[in-house]
XYZ file of C-alpha atoms in Angstrom:
457
model
C 0.047 0.015 -0.054
C 1.480 3.305 -1.009
C 1.463 6.192 1.450
C 2.889 9.882 1.823
C 3.493 11.975 4.710
C 0.922 14.626 5.397
C 0.852 17.532 7.771
C -1.585 17.572 10.644
C -2.781 21.029 9.855
C -3.781 20.436 6.355
C -7.121 19.101 5.475
C -6.771 19.084 1.704
C -3.955 19.163 -0.706
C -2.202 18.024 -3.779
C -0.344 14.768 -4.049
C 2.498 14.343 -6.549
C 3.459 10.726 -7.492
C 6.299 9.872 -9.865
C 5.625 8.086 -13.001
C 7.014 4.494 -12.189
C 4.440 4.296 -9.361
C 1.431 5.051 -11.596
C 2.073 5.258 -15.247
C -1.151 6.053 -17.257
C -1.124 5.484 -21.078
C 0.509 8.273 -22.928
C 2.518 9.685 -20.087
C 6.069 10.830 -20.962
C 9.113 9.723 -18.970
C 9.797 11.665 -15.984
C 6.350 13.113 -15.569
C 4.303 13.153 -12.493
C 0.636 12.348 -11.868
C -1.255 14.903 -9.952
C -4.066 13.709 -7.661
C -6.229 16.089 -5.441
C -6.533 14.527 -2.016
C -10.186 14.559 -0.407
C -10.681 17.162 2.303
C -10.221 15.478 5.762
C -13.177 15.308 8.192
C -12.883 17.187 11.338
C -12.062 14.183 13.206
C -8.715 13.674 11.304
C -7.691 17.330 11.612
C -5.831 16.685 14.704
C -3.416 14.083 12.987
C 0.212 14.803 14.313
C 2.910 15.905 12.130
C 4.702 13.117 10.370
C 1.606 10.813 10.251
C 0.948 8.490 7.255
C -2.354 8.643 5.316
C -3.112 5.539 3.314
C -3.911 6.080 -0.390
C -7.196 4.667 -1.777
C -7.060 1.871 -4.252
C -7.358 2.690 -8.007
C -9.615 0.241 -9.741
C -8.229 -1.157 -12.839
C -10.528 -0.796 -16.036
C -12.006 -3.999 -17.020
C -13.085 -5.039 -20.489
C -16.657 -6.251 -21.252
C -17.084 -9.839 -20.724
C -19.296 -12.311 -22.803
C -21.673 -14.809 -21.449
C -18.892 -17.485 -21.159
C -16.558 -15.055 -19.105
C -14.266 -14.277 -21.971
C -13.340 -10.665 -22.717
C -15.043 -9.686 -26.061
C -14.310 -6.707 -28.399
C -16.685 -4.231 -29.603
C -16.767 -5.942 -33.025
C -17.655 -9.168 -31.581
C -20.687 -7.590 -29.682
C -21.739 -5.943 -32.713
C -21.588 -9.218 -34.629
C -23.620 -11.069 -32.123
C -26.261 -8.361 -32.228
C -26.503 -8.560 -35.984
C -26.724 -12.410 -35.950
C -29.496 -12.365 -33.379
C -31.272 -9.827 -35.363
C -30.977 -12.214 -38.437
C -32.401 -15.086 -36.495
C -35.406 -13.057 -35.495
C -35.969 -12.014 -39.040
C -35.785 -15.731 -40.136
C -38.395 -16.615 -37.541
C -40.654 -14.055 -38.747
C -40.385 -15.203 -42.377
C -41.030 -18.851 -41.524
C -44.122 -17.720 -39.529
C -43.143 -19.352 -36.250
C -44.070 -17.308 -33.244
C -44.407 -17.734 -29.540
C -42.652 -20.798 -28.182
C -40.863 -21.636 -31.543
C -39.139 -18.187 -31.882
C -38.171 -18.247 -28.182
C -36.832 -21.690 -28.412
C -34.694 -20.697 -31.645
C -33.454 -17.593 -29.862
C -32.436 -19.652 -26.732
C -30.718 -22.095 -29.130
C -28.831 -19.284 -30.844
C -27.710 -17.795 -27.579
C -26.601 -21.286 -26.210
C -24.597 -22.016 -29.481
C -22.884 -18.510 -29.381
C -20.063 -19.994 -27.331
C -18.842 -22.140 -30.153
C -17.941 -19.401 -32.256
C -16.090 -17.666 -29.399
C -14.091 -20.906 -29.009
C -13.295 -20.845 -32.738
C -12.036 -17.312 -32.588
C -10.089 -17.683 -29.263
C -8.417 -20.938 -30.598
C -7.666 -19.673 -34.081
C -9.446 -22.578 -35.754
C -11.033 -21.818 -39.093
C -14.787 -22.452 -38.925
C -16.036 -24.961 -41.646
C -18.433 -23.636 -44.288
C -20.962 -25.893 -46.052
C -22.449 -25.529 -49.433
C -26.012 -26.997 -49.281
C -29.115 -26.806 -51.152
C -32.135 -25.505 -49.083
C -35.546 -26.679 -50.064
C -38.735 -24.941 -48.518
C -41.967 -26.410 -47.795
C -43.423 -24.353 -50.687
C -40.990 -26.046 -53.184
C -38.593 -23.089 -53.473
C -34.982 -24.282 -54.112
C -31.846 -22.110 -53.438
C -28.185 -22.913 -53.087
C -26.419 -21.258 -50.071
C -23.269 -21.426 -47.937
C -23.671 -21.770 -44.321
C -21.136 -21.994 -41.506
C -21.387 -24.460 -38.578
C -22.202 -21.698 -36.243
C -25.296 -20.516 -38.488
C -26.368 -24.222 -38.882
C -26.353 -24.788 -35.155
C -28.329 -21.556 -34.436
C -30.903 -22.096 -37.167
C -31.437 -25.796 -36.388
C -31.094 -25.894 -32.562
C -28.655 -28.745 -32.870
C -25.650 -29.412 -30.843
C -21.943 -29.736 -32.243
C -21.966 -33.463 -31.720
C -25.352 -34.017 -33.617
C -23.740 -32.766 -36.907
C -21.140 -35.485 -37.045
C -23.740 -37.854 -38.879
C -24.194 -35.385 -41.689
C -20.899 -33.804 -41.973
C -19.696 -34.594 -45.501
C -15.966 -34.345 -44.231
C -16.646 -37.329 -41.934
C -18.227 -39.729 -44.518
C -15.522 -42.402 -43.753
C -16.522 -42.503 -40.064
C -20.245 -42.220 -40.585
C -21.031 -44.566 -43.366
C -23.739 -46.443 -41.448
C -27.322 -45.302 -42.195
C -28.994 -43.336 -39.353
C -32.170 -41.304 -38.683
C -31.512 -39.151 -35.625
C -34.613 -37.184 -34.303
C -33.990 -34.014 -32.415
C -36.204 -31.440 -30.980
C -36.295 -29.103 -34.027
C -34.711 -31.217 -36.728
C -34.205 -34.717 -38.225
C -30.754 -35.705 -39.252
C -30.722 -38.077 -42.214
C -27.666 -40.129 -43.221
C -28.283 -42.627 -46.016
C -24.941 -43.128 -47.580
C -24.395 -40.466 -50.197
C -27.621 -38.679 -49.098
C -27.084 -36.533 -45.986
C -29.714 -33.757 -44.901
C -31.141 -31.955 -42.198
C -34.960 -31.704 -42.120
C -36.810 -29.064 -40.145
C -40.257 -27.865 -39.779
C -40.319 -25.659 -43.042
C -37.085 -26.548 -44.833
C -34.360 -29.129 -45.566
C -30.797 -28.646 -46.103
C -29.050 -31.158 -48.339
C -25.476 -31.698 -48.223
C -23.455 -33.330 -51.207
C -26.440 -32.458 -53.565
C -24.441 -33.500 -56.635
C -24.027 -37.185 -55.417
C -26.321 -39.846 -56.810
C -28.195 -39.985 -53.707
C -28.825 -36.252 -53.508
C -29.909 -35.974 -57.024
C -32.308 -38.958 -56.582
C -33.639 -37.456 -53.406
C -34.388 -34.042 -55.135
C -36.017 -35.776 -57.992
C -38.483 -37.339 -55.624
C -38.948 -34.575 -53.152
C -39.789 -31.759 -55.553
C -42.786 -33.200 -57.237
C -44.333 -34.085 -53.881
C -44.111 -30.509 -52.911
C -46.070 -29.401 -55.888
C -49.736 -28.581 -54.958
C -50.971 -30.010 -58.203
C -49.683 -33.524 -57.351
C -51.547 -33.868 -53.946
C -54.805 -34.675 -55.954
C -57.061 -33.089 -53.327
C -55.836 -35.266 -50.424
C -54.596 -34.086 -47.149
C -50.831 -32.957 -47.338
C -48.461 -34.824 -45.104
C -46.245 -32.773 -42.656
C -43.155 -31.437 -44.411
C -40.643 -33.400 -42.306
C -42.592 -36.736 -43.095
C -42.358 -35.935 -46.829
C -38.611 -35.493 -46.512
C -38.210 -38.683 -44.700
C -40.317 -40.686 -46.996
C -38.636 -39.203 -50.025
C -35.201 -40.107 -48.481
C -36.183 -43.809 -47.839
C -37.910 -44.059 -51.125
C -34.955 -42.791 -53.050
C -32.583 -45.163 -51.228
C -34.708 -48.340 -51.657
C -35.433 -47.527 -55.389
C -31.685 -47.205 -55.984
C -31.073 -50.522 -54.434
C -33.932 -52.162 -56.471
C -32.662 -50.765 -59.655
C -29.242 -52.095 -58.983
C -30.582 -55.535 -58.104
C -32.459 -55.564 -61.299
C -29.393 -54.717 -63.245
C -27.226 -57.403 -61.447
C -29.792 -60.354 -61.441
C -29.909 -60.865 -65.417
C -26.056 -60.967 -65.531
C -25.868 -63.564 -62.584
C -28.532 -65.734 -64.280
C -26.757 -65.890 -67.515
C -23.399 -66.624 -65.816
C -25.118 -69.435 -63.801
C -26.205 -70.986 -67.142
C -22.955 -70.857 -68.689
C -20.869 -72.153 -65.787
C -19.188 -74.405 -65.003
C -18.982 -75.931 -68.562
C -17.345 -72.662 -69.886
C -14.470 -72.070 -67.764
C -12.703 -68.868 -69.252
C -11.020 -65.938 -67.795
C -13.652 -63.494 -68.891
C -16.370 -65.551 -67.418
C -14.773 -65.922 -64.029
C -13.899 -62.297 -63.997
C -17.655 -61.371 -64.548
C -18.600 -63.773 -61.833
C -16.162 -62.147 -59.462
C -17.482 -58.638 -60.230
C -21.165 -59.759 -59.814
C -20.308 -61.539 -56.464
C -18.607 -58.286 -55.282
C -21.529 -56.111 -56.325
C -24.009 -58.476 -54.491
C -22.138 -58.528 -51.404
C -22.066 -54.565 -51.274
C -25.703 -54.399 -52.064
C -26.650 -56.903 -49.492
C -24.569 -55.029 -46.871
C -26.279 -51.762 -47.630
C -29.632 -53.304 -47.749
C -29.089 -55.075 -44.298
C -27.813 -51.882 -42.769
C -30.895 -50.006 -43.854
C -33.085 -52.783 -42.614
C -31.441 -52.744 -39.202
C -32.017 -49.044 -39.059
C -35.715 -49.271 -39.843
C -36.038 -52.192 -37.263
C -34.499 -50.084 -34.471
C -36.607 -47.173 -35.447
C -39.737 -49.213 -35.310
C -38.963 -50.798 -31.939
C -38.386 -47.254 -30.415
C -41.861 -45.547 -30.171
C -40.373 -42.507 -28.435
C -38.589 -41.418 -31.596
C -41.654 -41.886 -33.675
C -43.672 -39.665 -31.304
C -40.912 -37.030 -31.340
C -41.319 -36.825 -35.083
C -45.049 -36.437 -34.634
C -44.890 -33.594 -32.175
C -42.228 -31.602 -34.259
C -43.744 -28.082 -34.977
C -46.525 -28.398 -32.466
C -47.091 -27.213 -28.928
C -46.756 -30.644 -27.537
C -44.473 -32.336 -25.084
C -43.538 -35.983 -24.144
C -43.796 -37.190 -20.454
C -40.530 -38.483 -19.405
C -42.138 -41.147 -17.128
C -45.152 -42.442 -19.298
C -43.947 -41.091 -22.697
C -47.406 -39.800 -23.335
C -48.100 -36.831 -25.502
C -49.318 -33.652 -23.837
C -50.551 -31.079 -26.080
C -52.030 -27.548 -25.379
C -54.714 -28.050 -28.170
C -56.680 -31.338 -28.084
C -56.837 -31.327 -31.884
C -53.020 -31.413 -32.200
C -52.913 -34.560 -29.933
C -55.269 -36.219 -32.099
C -53.380 -35.312 -35.256
C -50.300 -36.427 -33.748
C -51.592 -39.818 -32.779
C -52.916 -40.344 -36.313
C -49.719 -39.415 -37.740
C -47.758 -41.844 -35.433
C -49.954 -44.639 -36.891
C -49.029 -43.373 -40.383
C -45.380 -43.243 -39.698
C -45.440 -46.885 -38.283
C -47.228 -48.117 -41.481
C -44.899 -46.039 -43.676
C -41.845 -47.668 -41.940
C -43.232 -51.058 -42.114
C -43.934 -50.766 -45.763
C -40.246 -49.761 -46.588
C -38.997 -52.394 -44.140
C -40.735 -55.049 -46.145
C -39.398 -53.622 -49.539
C -35.977 -53.426 -47.946
C -36.111 -56.983 -46.620
C -37.234 -58.154 -50.054
C -34.291 -56.543 -51.583
C -31.932 -57.841 -49.078
C -33.367 -61.356 -49.414
C -32.974 -61.391 -53.216
C -29.495 -60.150 -52.979
C -28.604 -62.927 -50.453
C -30.143 -65.582 -52.621
C -28.174 -64.482 -55.643
C -25.103 -64.220 -53.560
C -25.714 -67.824 -52.276
C -26.233 -69.142 -55.810
C -22.908 -67.402 -56.919
C -21.052 -69.021 -53.947
C -22.438 -72.329 -54.908
C -21.209 -71.803 -58.413
C -17.868 -71.015 -57.220
C -17.757 -74.141 -55.058
C -18.960 -76.188 -58.179
C -16.223 -74.490 -60.248
C -13.535 -75.264 -57.529
C -14.612 -78.852 -57.756
C -14.398 -79.091 -61.352
C -10.999 -77.509 -61.317
C -9.919 -79.807 -58.685
C -10.927 -82.871 -60.728
C -9.098 -81.455 -63.734
C -6.044 -80.918 -61.619
C -6.244 -84.377 -60.488
C -6.385 -85.843 -63.998
C -3.428 -83.731 -64.929
C -1.595 -85.067 -61.814
C -2.392 -88.638 -62.773
C -1.017 -88.262 -66.331
C 2.109 -86.474 -64.873
C 2.750 -89.328 -62.617
C 2.479 -91.964 -65.216
C 5.063 -89.787 -67.292
C 7.344 -89.636 -64.392
C 7.161 -93.512 -63.895
C 7.886 -94.091 -67.583
C 10.625 -91.644 -67.554
C 12.145 -93.506 -64.553
C 12.080 -96.815 -66.440
C 13.677 -95.341 -69.538
C 16.330 -93.691 -67.335
C 17.339 -97.229 -66.031
C 17.753 -98.463 -69.560
C 19.919 -95.260 -70.423
C 22.098 -96.195 -67.516
C 22.827 -99.642 -68.937
C 23.553 -98.072 -72.300
C 25.854 -95.598 -70.698
C 27.752 -98.424 -68.980
C 28.351 -100.143 -72.334
C 29.429 -96.831 -73.946
C 32.612 -96.495 -71.737
C 34.904 -97.852 -74.427
C 36.283 -100.200 -72.013
C 36.939 -103.949 -73.234
C 34.296 -106.419 -71.872
C 34.785 -109.188 -74.567
C 31.123 -108.649 -75.634
C 31.989 -106.295 -78.508
C 33.434 -109.193 -80.411
C 30.128 -111.136 -80.545
C 27.514 -110.124 -82.998
C 24.567 -111.141 -80.767
C 25.659 -109.112 -77.840
C 23.985 -105.831 -79.214
C 20.667 -107.369 -79.863
C 20.787 -109.041 -76.520
C 21.608 -105.939 -74.597
C 18.969 -103.896 -76.450
C 16.279 -106.445 -75.945
C 17.093 -106.744 -72.242
C 16.868 -102.838 -71.815
C 13.439 -102.746 -73.386
C 12.073 -105.771 -71.527
C 13.530 -104.347 -68.265
C 11.905 -100.965 -68.745
C 8.535 -102.403 -69.564
C 8.617 -104.631 -66.585
C 9.614 -101.859 -64.351
C 6.812 -99.665 -65.657
C 4.256 -102.398 -65.056
C 5.489 -103.062 -61.622
C 5.348 -99.351 -60.660
C 1.934 -99.021 -62.150
C 0.437 -101.930 -60.302
C 1.903 -100.689 -57.111
C 0.440 -97.190 -57.627
C -2.884 -98.816 -58.372
C -2.794 -101.000 -55.384
C -2.106 -97.961 -53.216
C -5.020 -95.945 -54.916
C -2.700 -93.203 -55.914
C -3.658 -93.519 -59.560
């Protein structure tokens, strides 16, 4: 604590402090800061000479703090105000008032911390290029950052992993995640976020994205409703996604099935390199198709076995909640509860229908795959029998070669140009030649009978 001597008779005065003790910004070297001391009360007027008077503490100016306790700048404050204003405008355009707008603003404030973390850590925030389809059929291409995506959809950061295109290797399994304000769809090459009045489609140039748009846009056209009641927008999106996925699998199955049937008719009589290569490619395609159909079937089964997720889809966009204990729907308007219950039955019937089609596709792919595997086994047996015949012929040739080699050994012995007193006789040549031939034949017959007895040939 800094202190200065003060005379007892003085009740007010000036205090000069050197610059090293208190250096305000912009002060030059060697300057002094002048502070006017407050007038002493009458009770302190009798302070004796040479006494010490404590100086008051000077409060350090503090920067403005954000909601997460981190100091923010003026530019960040202005940016947050502009983004909150943008969220309010989007809520007014979509026609959502009351609880929906308040929930969106709360989600926007709650997700504001992620952007602060990006700025403070120096991480570049990812930006997605998506196609936005409104419930009225309007299509637009836009770029949206992860922060804006979290604010507009009310999602958490971990929820976006299933639809993030940069994580397609980690999230290859199909999934249908239901959240309070959005449904996250991951069906292979199709990744989308369906909300109450719009849907955001990632990787819209992929085959899955194109097939999904071709099915969704005609459904949103009022001329194609034919006077019937329109389904909620999020259900239209889910049905179009499942239908596009199953249609693509059925088309691929119809393309593979004739080629596999033709190969089964040709094989195993015609064993060529081209035919075997076609069989290998067809089997590989069937394995991939069966795996995808099996994963989609398992996803639908899990969704049907969880009625809580189906009810969360039904109450989306309505003033309804689910009881945590009984899992019953509680709506402020009785009509909304009745409509939600009817939609629950429709969703179950819809999922059952697509589950049957998926099981049919998966079963047909498995049957074709089993036929291809049986044909491979038949080809393997045929090739094994052929290899056995070749091995038998090779063994016979080796036995014959051995017998002839013994005769060549005898001929080599007589070719050493050493006198054996047989070269003077004319009959010695014919006797030696006949003995070699007879011995070779006898040896071959003996070896053949031995191999036959041991069932080697």
